[in-house]
Short mmCIF file of C-alpha atoms and ligand atoms in Angstrom, two decimals:
data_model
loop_
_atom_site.label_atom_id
_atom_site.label_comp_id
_atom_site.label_asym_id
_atom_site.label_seq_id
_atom_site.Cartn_x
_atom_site.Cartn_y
_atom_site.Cartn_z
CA UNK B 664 10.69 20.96 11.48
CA UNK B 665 8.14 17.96 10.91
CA UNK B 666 7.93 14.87 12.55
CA UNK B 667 9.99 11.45 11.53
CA UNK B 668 8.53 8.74 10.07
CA UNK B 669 9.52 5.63 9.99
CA UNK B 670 8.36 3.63 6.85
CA UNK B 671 8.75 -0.13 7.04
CA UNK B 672 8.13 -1.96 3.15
CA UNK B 673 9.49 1.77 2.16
CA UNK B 674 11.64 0.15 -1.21
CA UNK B 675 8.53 -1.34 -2.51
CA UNK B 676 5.88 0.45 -4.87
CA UNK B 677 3.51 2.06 -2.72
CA UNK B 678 6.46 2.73 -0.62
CA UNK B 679 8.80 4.31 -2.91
CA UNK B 680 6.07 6.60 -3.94
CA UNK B 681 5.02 7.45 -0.55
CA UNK B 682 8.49 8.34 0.36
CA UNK B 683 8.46 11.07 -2.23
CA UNK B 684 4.91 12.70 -1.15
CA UNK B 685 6.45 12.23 2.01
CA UNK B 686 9.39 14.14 1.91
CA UNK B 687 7.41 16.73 -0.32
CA UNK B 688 5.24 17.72 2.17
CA UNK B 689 8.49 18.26 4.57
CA UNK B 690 8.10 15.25 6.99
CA UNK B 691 11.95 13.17 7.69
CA UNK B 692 11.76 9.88 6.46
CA UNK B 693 13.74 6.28 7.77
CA UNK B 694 13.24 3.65 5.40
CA UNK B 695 13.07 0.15 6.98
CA UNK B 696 12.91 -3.01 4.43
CA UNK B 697 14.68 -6.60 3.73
CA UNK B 698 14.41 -6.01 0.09
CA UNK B 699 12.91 -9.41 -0.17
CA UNK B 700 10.34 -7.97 -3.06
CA UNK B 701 12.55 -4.81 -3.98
CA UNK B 702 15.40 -3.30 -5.05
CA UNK B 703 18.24 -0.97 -3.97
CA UNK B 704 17.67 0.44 -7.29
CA UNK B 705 14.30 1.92 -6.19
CA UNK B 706 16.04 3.87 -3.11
CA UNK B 707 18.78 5.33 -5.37
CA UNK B 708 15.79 6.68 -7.44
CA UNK B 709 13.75 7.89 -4.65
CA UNK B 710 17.26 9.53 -3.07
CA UNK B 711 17.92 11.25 -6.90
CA UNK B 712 14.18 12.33 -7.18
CA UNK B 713 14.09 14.44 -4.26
CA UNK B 714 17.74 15.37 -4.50
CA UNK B 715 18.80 13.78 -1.02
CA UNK B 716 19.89 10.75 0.30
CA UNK B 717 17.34 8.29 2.00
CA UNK B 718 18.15 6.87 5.27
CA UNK B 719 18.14 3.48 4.93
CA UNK B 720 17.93 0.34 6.43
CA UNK B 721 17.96 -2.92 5.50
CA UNK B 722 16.32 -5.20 7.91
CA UNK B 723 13.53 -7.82 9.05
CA UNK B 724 10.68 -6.64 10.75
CA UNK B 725 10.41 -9.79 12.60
CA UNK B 726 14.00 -9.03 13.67
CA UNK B 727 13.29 -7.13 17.12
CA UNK B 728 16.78 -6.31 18.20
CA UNK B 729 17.25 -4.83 14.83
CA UNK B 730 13.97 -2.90 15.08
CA UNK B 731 14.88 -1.79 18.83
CA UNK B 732 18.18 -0.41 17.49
CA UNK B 733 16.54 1.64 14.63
CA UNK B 734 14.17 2.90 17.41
CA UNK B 735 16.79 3.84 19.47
CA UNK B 736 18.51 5.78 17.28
CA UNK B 737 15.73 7.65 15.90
CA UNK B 738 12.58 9.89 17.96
CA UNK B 739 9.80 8.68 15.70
CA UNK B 740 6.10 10.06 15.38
CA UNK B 741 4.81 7.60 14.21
CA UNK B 742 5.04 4.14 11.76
CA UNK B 743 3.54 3.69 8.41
CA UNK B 744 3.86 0.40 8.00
CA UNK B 745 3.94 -0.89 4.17
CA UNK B 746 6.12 -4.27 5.31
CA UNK B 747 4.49 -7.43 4.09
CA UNK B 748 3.62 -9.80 1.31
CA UNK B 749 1.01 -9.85 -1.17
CA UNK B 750 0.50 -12.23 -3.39
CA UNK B 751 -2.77 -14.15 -3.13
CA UNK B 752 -1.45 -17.37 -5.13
CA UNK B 753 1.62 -17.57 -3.38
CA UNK B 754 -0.17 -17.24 0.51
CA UNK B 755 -2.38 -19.94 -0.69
CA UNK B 756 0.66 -22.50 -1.35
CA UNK B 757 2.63 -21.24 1.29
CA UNK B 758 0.20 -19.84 4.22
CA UNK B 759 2.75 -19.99 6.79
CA UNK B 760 5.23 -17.99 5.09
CA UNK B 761 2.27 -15.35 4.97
CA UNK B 762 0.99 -15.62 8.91
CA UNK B 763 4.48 -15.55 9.90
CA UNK B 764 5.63 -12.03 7.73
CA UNK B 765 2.37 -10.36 7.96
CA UNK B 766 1.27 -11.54 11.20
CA UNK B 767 4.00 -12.28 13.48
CA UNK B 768 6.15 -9.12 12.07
CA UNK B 769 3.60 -6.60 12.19
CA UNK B 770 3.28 -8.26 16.18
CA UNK B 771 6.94 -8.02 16.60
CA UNK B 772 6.59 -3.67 15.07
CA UNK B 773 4.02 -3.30 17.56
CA UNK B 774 5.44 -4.51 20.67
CA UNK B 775 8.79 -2.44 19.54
CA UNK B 776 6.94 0.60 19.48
CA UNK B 777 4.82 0.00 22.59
CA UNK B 778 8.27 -0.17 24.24
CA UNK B 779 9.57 3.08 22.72
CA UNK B 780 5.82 4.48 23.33
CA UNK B 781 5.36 5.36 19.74
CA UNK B 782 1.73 4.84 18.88
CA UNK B 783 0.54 5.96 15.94
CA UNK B 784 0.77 3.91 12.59
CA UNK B 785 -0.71 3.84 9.22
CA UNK B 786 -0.97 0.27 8.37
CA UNK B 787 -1.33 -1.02 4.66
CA UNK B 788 -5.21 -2.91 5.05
CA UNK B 789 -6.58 -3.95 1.79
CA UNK B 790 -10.45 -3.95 -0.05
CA UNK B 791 -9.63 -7.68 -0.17
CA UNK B 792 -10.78 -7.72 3.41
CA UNK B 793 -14.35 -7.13 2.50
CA UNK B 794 -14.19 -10.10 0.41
CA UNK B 795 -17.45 -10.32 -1.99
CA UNK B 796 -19.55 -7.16 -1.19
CA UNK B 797 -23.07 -7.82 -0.21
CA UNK B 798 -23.48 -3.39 -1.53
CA UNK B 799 -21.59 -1.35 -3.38
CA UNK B 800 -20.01 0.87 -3.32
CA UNK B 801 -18.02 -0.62 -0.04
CA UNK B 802 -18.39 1.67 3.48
CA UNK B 803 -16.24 1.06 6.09
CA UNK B 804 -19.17 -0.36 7.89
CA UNK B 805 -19.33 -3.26 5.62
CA UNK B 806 -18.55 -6.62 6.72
CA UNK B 807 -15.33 -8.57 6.54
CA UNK B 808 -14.60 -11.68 4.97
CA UNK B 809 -11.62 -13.22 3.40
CA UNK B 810 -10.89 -16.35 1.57
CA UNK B 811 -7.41 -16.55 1.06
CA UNK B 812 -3.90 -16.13 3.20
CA UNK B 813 -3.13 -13.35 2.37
CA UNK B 814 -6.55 -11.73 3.06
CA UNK B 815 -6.94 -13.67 6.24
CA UNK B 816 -3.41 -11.69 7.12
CA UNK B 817 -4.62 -8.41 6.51
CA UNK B 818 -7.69 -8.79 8.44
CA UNK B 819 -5.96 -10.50 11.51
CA UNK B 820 -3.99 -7.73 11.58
CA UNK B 821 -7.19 -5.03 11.83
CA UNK B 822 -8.46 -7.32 14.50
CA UNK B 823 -5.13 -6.95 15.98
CA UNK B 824 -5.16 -3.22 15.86
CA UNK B 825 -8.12 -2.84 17.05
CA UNK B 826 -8.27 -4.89 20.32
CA UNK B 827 -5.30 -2.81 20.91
CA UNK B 828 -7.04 0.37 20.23
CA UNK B 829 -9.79 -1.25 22.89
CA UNK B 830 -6.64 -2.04 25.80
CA UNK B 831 -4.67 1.15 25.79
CA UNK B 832 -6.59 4.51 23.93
CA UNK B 833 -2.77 5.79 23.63
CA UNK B 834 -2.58 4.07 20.29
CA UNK B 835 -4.01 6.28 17.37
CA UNK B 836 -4.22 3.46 14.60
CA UNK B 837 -5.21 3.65 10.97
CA UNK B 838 -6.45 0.97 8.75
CA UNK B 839 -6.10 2.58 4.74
CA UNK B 840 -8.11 -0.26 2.70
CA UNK B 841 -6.49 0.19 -0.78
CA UNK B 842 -8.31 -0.72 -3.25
CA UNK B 843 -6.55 -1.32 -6.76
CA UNK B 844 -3.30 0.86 -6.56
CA UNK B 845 -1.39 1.34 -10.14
CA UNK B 846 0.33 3.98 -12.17
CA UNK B 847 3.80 5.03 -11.30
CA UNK B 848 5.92 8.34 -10.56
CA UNK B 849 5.55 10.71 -13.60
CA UNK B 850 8.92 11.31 -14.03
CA UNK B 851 9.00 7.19 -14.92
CA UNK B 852 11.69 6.47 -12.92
CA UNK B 853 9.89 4.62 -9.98
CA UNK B 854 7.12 2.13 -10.88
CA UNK B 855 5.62 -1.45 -10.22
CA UNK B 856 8.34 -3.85 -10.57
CA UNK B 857 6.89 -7.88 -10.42
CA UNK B 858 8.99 -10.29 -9.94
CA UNK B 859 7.65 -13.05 -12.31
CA UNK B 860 4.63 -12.92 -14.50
CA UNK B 861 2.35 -10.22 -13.51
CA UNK B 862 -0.68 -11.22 -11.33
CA UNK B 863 -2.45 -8.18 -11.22
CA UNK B 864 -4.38 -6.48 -14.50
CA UNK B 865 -2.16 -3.37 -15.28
CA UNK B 866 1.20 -4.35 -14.79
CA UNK B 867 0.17 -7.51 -16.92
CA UNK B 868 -1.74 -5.12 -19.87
CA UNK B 869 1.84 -2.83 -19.70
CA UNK B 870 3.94 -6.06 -20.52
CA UNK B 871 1.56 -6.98 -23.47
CA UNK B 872 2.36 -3.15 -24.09
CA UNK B 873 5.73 -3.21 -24.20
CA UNK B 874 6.55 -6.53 -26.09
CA UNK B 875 7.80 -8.93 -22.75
CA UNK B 876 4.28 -10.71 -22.72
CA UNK B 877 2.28 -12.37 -26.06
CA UNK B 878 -1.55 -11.45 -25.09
CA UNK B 879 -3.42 -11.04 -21.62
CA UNK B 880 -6.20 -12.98 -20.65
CA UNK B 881 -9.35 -12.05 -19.51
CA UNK B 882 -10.84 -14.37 -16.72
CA UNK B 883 -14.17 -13.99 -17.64
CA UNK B 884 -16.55 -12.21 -19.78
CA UNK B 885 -20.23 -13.12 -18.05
CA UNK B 886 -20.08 -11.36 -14.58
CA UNK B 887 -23.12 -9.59 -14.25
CA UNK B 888 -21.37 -5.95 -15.22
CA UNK B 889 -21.03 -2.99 -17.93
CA UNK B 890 -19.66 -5.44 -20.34
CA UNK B 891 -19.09 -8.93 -18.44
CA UNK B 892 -15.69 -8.31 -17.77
CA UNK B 893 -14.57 -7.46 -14.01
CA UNK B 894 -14.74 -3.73 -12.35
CA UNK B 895 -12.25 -2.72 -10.34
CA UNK B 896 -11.78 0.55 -8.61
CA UNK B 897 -7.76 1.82 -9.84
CA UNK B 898 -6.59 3.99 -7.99
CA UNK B 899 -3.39 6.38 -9.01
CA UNK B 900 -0.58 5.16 -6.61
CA UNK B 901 0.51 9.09 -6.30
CA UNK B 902 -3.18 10.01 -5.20
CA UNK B 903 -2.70 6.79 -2.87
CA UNK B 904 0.92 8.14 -1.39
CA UNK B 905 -1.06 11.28 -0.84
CA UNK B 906 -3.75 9.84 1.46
CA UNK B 907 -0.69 8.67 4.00
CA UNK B 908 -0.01 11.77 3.91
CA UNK B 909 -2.96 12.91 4.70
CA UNK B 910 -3.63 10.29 7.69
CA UNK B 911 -0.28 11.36 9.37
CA UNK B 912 -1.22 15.20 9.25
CA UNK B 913 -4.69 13.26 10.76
CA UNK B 914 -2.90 11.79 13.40
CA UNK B 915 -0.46 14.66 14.28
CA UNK B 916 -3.84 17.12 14.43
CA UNK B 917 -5.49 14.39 16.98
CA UNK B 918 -2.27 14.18 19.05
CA UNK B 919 -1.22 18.02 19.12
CA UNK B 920 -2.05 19.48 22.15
CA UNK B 921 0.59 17.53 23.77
CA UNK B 922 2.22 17.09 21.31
CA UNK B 923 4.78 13.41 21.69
CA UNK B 924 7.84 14.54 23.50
CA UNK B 925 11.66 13.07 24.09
CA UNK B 926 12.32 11.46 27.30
CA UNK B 927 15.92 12.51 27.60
CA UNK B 928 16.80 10.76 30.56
CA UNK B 929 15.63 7.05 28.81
CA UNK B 930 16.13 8.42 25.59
CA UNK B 931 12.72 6.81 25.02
CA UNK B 932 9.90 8.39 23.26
CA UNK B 933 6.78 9.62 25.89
CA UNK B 934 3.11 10.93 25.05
CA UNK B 935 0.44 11.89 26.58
CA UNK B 936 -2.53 13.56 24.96
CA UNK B 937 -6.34 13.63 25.75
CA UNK B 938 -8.17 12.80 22.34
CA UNK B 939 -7.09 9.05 20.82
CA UNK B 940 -7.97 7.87 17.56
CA UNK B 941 -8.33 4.40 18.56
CA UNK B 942 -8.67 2.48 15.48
CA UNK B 943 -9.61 4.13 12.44
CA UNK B 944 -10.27 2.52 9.07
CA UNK B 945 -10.96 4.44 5.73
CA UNK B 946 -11.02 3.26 1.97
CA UNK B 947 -8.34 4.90 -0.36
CA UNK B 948 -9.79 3.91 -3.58
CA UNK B 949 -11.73 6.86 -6.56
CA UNK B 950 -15.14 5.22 -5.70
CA UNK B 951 -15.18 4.83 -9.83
CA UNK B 952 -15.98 0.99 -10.89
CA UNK B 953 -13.79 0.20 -14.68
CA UNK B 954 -14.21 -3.23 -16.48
CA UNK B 955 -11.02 -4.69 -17.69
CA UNK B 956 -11.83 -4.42 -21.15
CA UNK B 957 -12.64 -0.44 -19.97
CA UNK B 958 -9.05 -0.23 -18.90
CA UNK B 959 -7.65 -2.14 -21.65
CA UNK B 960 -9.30 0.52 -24.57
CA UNK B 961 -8.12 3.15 -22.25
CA UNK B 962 -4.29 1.84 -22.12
CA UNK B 963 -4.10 1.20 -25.96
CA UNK B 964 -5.89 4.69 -26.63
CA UNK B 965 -2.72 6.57 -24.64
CA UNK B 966 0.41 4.17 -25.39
CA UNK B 967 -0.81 3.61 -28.94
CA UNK B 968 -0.05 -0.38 -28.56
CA UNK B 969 -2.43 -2.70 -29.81
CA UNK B 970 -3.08 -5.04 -26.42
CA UNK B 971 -3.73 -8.50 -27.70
CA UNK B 972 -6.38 -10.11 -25.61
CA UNK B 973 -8.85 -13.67 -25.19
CA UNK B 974 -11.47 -14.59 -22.95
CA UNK B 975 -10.70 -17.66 -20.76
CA UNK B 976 -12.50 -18.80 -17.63
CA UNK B 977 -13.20 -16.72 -14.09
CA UNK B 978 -10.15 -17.05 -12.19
CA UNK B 979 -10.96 -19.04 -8.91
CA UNK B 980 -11.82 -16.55 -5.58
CA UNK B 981 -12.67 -13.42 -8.15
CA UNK B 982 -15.76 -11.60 -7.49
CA UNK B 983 -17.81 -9.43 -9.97
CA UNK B 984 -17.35 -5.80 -8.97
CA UNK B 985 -15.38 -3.60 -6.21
CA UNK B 986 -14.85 -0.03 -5.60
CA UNK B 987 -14.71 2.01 -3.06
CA UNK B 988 -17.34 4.37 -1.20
CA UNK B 989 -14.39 7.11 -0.75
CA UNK B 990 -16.56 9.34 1.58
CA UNK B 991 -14.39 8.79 5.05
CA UNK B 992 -11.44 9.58 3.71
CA UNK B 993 -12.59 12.76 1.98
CA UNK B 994 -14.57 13.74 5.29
CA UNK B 995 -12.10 12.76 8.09
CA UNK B 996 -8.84 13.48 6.09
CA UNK B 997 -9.89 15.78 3.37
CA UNK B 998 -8.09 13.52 0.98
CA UNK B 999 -9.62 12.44 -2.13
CA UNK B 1000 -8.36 11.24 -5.46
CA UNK B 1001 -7.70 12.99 -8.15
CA UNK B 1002 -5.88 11.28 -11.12
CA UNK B 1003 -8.47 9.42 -13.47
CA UNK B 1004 -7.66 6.44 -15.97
CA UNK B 1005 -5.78 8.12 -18.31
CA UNK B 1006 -3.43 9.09 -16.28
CA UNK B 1007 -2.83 6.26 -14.43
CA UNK B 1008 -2.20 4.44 -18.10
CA UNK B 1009 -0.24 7.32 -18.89
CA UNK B 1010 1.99 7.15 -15.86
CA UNK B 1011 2.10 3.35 -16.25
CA UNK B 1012 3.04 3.23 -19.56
CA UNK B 1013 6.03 5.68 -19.21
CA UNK B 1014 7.67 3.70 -16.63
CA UNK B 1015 6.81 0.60 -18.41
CA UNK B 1016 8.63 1.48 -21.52
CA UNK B 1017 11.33 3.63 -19.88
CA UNK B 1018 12.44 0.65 -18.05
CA UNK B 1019 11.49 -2.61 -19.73
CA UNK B 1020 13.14 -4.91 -17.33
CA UNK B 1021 12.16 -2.97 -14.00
CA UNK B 1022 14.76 -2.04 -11.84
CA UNK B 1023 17.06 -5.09 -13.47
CA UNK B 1024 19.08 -2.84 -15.56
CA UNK B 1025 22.08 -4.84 -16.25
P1 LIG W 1280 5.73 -4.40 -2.41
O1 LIG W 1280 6.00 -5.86 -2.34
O2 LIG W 1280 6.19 -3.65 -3.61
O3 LIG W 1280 6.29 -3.67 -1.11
C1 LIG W 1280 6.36 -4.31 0.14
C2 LIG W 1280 7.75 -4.09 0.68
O4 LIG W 1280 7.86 -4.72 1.96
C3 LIG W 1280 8.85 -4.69 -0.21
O5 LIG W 1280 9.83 -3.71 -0.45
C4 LIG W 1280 9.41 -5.85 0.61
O6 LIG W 1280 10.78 -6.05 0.37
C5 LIG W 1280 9.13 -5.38 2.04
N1 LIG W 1280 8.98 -6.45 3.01
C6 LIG W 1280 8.22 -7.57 2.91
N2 LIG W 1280 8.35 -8.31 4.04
C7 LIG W 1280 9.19 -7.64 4.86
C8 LIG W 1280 9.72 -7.90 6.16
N3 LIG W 1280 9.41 -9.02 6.81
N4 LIG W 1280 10.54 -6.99 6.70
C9 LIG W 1280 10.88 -5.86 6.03
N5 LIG W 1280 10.43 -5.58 4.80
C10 LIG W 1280 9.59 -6.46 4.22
O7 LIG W 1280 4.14 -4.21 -2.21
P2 LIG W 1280 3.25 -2.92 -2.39
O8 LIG W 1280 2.37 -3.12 -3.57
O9 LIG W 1280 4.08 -1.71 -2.30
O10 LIG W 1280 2.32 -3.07 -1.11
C11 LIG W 1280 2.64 -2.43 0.12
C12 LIG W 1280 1.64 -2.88 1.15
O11 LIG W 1280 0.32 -2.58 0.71
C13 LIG W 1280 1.67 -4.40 1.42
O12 LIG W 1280 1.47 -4.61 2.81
C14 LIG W 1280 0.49 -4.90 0.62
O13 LIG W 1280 -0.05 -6.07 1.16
C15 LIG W 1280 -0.49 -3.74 0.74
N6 LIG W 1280 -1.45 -3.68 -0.35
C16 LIG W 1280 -1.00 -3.66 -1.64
C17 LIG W 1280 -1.92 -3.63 -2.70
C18 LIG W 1280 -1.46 -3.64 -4.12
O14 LIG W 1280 -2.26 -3.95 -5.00
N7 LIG W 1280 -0.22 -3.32 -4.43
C19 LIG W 1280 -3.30 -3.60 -2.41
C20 LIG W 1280 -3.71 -3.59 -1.08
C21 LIG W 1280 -2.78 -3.63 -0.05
N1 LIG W 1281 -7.66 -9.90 -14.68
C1 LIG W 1281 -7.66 -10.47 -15.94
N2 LIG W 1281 -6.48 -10.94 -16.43
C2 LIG W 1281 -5.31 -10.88 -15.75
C3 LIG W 1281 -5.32 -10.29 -14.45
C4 LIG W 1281 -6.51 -9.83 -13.95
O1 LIG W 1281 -8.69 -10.55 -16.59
O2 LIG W 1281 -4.27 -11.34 -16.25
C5 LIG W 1281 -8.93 -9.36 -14.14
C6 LIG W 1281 -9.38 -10.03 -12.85
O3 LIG W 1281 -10.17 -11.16 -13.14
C7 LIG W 1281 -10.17 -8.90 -12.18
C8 LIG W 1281 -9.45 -7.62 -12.64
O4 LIG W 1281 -8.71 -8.01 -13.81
O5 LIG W 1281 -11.49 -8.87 -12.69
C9 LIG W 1281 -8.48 -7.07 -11.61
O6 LIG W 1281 -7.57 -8.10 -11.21
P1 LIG W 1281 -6.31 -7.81 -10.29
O7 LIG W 1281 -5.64 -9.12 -10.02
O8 LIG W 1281 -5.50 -6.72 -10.90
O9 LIG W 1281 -6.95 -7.20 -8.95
P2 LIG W 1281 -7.92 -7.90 -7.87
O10 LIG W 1281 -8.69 -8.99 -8.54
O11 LIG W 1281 -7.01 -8.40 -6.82
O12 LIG W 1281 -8.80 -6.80 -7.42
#
């Protein structure tokens, strides 16, 4: 049988998804979230789409005791670790809010598993943490900046990870910096679900789509680009759930000649092995740069809408172009992606007008 996982931020999009590839490629899953940008709604799909329920929990990862019980009750490989917020307007007006989920709770996971000697996690980094590239595409190599919150979050956290890495070479810790993650589930059933107005470029186009929004707006049309309209580097979110994948079969190859093992007498979780990964990060993203008027020809061409549009200023913090040098992944994971535009306006679209209102169906 294959390892558990525990999956904090598991009801959320990249979560849900990754709970599917998950299961699909036979590892047990434990589902840890506070629902606090998600829905029950989103577990009962997962549970129907792979035809079993999902074990799950609902609960604060800043809420030790709660964590300590899960981790009691369950002999975990490893973490991947989706828990946190992520909206760069919001972190701006309330930073603490930000520092104290992404920060303090990802501190609060770690010391947890320290405790219950489970060290290896795939944590949810971001291309925001390169802030605006001096090259593209974007190595791994290249440095890190960040002007907002939420950034600064993500990138405390990688310094966080790896100063661990540097104490204790127990910890095998992996950084995936997505970089624009859309689409949904093909059967439509699981997608992006935003709370308010959209923030983001797809989710926003879909709404136009489907009727619930008038006409997007374009920040910009003079970056120096294709057509003077941003690039962005979309990734599928099922190609994305497939690169955790990937870094967990990663991490169980680097850890198997002694392999973790149960401590019956503490119940605790023990491992010793020679090789550590230390602190690994690698770019999910297609390493393909599309403009958003690119992406908007491409979603009316497959839903057949008409996606009203006008050019208004550059939204404050935006830089020109980003997308991925995908390299690492494909050479230490063997992971690369494999869905291209249409599909991920495809897949988009079907969820979209499948379920209008999200996972709100009353
Ligand atoms: P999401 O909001 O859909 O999912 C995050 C989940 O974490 C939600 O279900 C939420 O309820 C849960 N959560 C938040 N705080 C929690 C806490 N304190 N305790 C327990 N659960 C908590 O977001 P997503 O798009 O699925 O993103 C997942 C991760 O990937 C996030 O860490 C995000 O910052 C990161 N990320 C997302 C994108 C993107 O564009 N979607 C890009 C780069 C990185
Ligand atoms: N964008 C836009 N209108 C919108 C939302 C986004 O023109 O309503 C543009 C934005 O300026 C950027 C691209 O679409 O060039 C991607 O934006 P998104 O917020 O989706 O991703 P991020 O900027 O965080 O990479």
């Amino acid at each position: 049988m294959k390892n558990k996982i525990l999956v904090t931020g598991g009801a959320g999009y990249i979560g849900s998804h990754t709970c599917i590839a998950l299961h699909e490629a036979g590892y047990d899953i434990v589902v840890y979230d506070n629902l606090s940008n998600s829905s029950p709604e989103a577990i009962k799909r997962v549970s129907t789409l792979i035809d079993q329920p999902i074990e799950f929990i609902e609960g604060d990862i800043r809420d030790a005791e709660s964590l300590k019980q899960v981790f009691t009750a369950h002999h975990f490989f490893g973490v991947i670790h989706f828990a946190g917020l992520k909206a760069v307007g919001e972190s701006v007006a309330k930073p603490l809010m930000y520092y104290n989920n992404n920060v303090s709770g990802t501190i609060t996971l770690l010391e947890v598993m320290s405790e219950y000697d489970v060290k290896n996690l795939v944590f949810s980094s971001s291309a925001t943490v390169y802030g605006d590239p001096e090259n593209l595409p974007i190595n791994e190599e290249s440095p890190r900046s960040c002007t907002n919150p939420y950034g600064q979050s993500k990138l405390a956290v990688e310094h966080i990870l790896e100063d661990l890495a540097k104490s204790d070479d127990r910890w095998n810790l992996i950084a995936l910096r997505y970089f624009n993650p859309v689409g949904a589930h093909p059967s439509g059933q699981i997608g992006e679900d935003p709370n308010d107005i959209p923030n983001n470029l797809m989710p926003y186009i879909s709404q136009v789509a489907v009727g619930k929004l008038k006409q997007l707006s374009i920040f910009g049309n003079d970056y120096p680009t294709v057509d003077g309209t941003g690039v962005r580097d979309f990734i599928h979110v099922t190609d994305l759930a497939q690169g955790h994948v990937a870094a967990l079969n990663y991490l169980e190859q680097q850890t198997s000649p002694e392999k973790s093992c149960l401590d019956t007498a503490s119940t605790k979780q023990t491992s010793s092995k020679s090789s550590s990964v230390g602190f690994l990060p690698i770019n999910l993203g297609t390493g393909k740069g599309t403009s958003v008027l690119e992406l908007i020809s491409a979603f009316s061409d497959v839903s057949g809408q008409a996606i009203p549009y006008q050019f208004t200023a550059r939204r404050a913090g935006d830089i020109a172009s980003c997308y991925a040098s995908a390299n690492k992944a494909k050479s230490s994971l063997g992971w690369q992606a494999k869905l291209p535009i249409t599909d991920m306006c495809q897949d988009t679209w079907r969820w979209q007008s499948m379920n209008p209102n999200g996972y709100n169906i009353s």
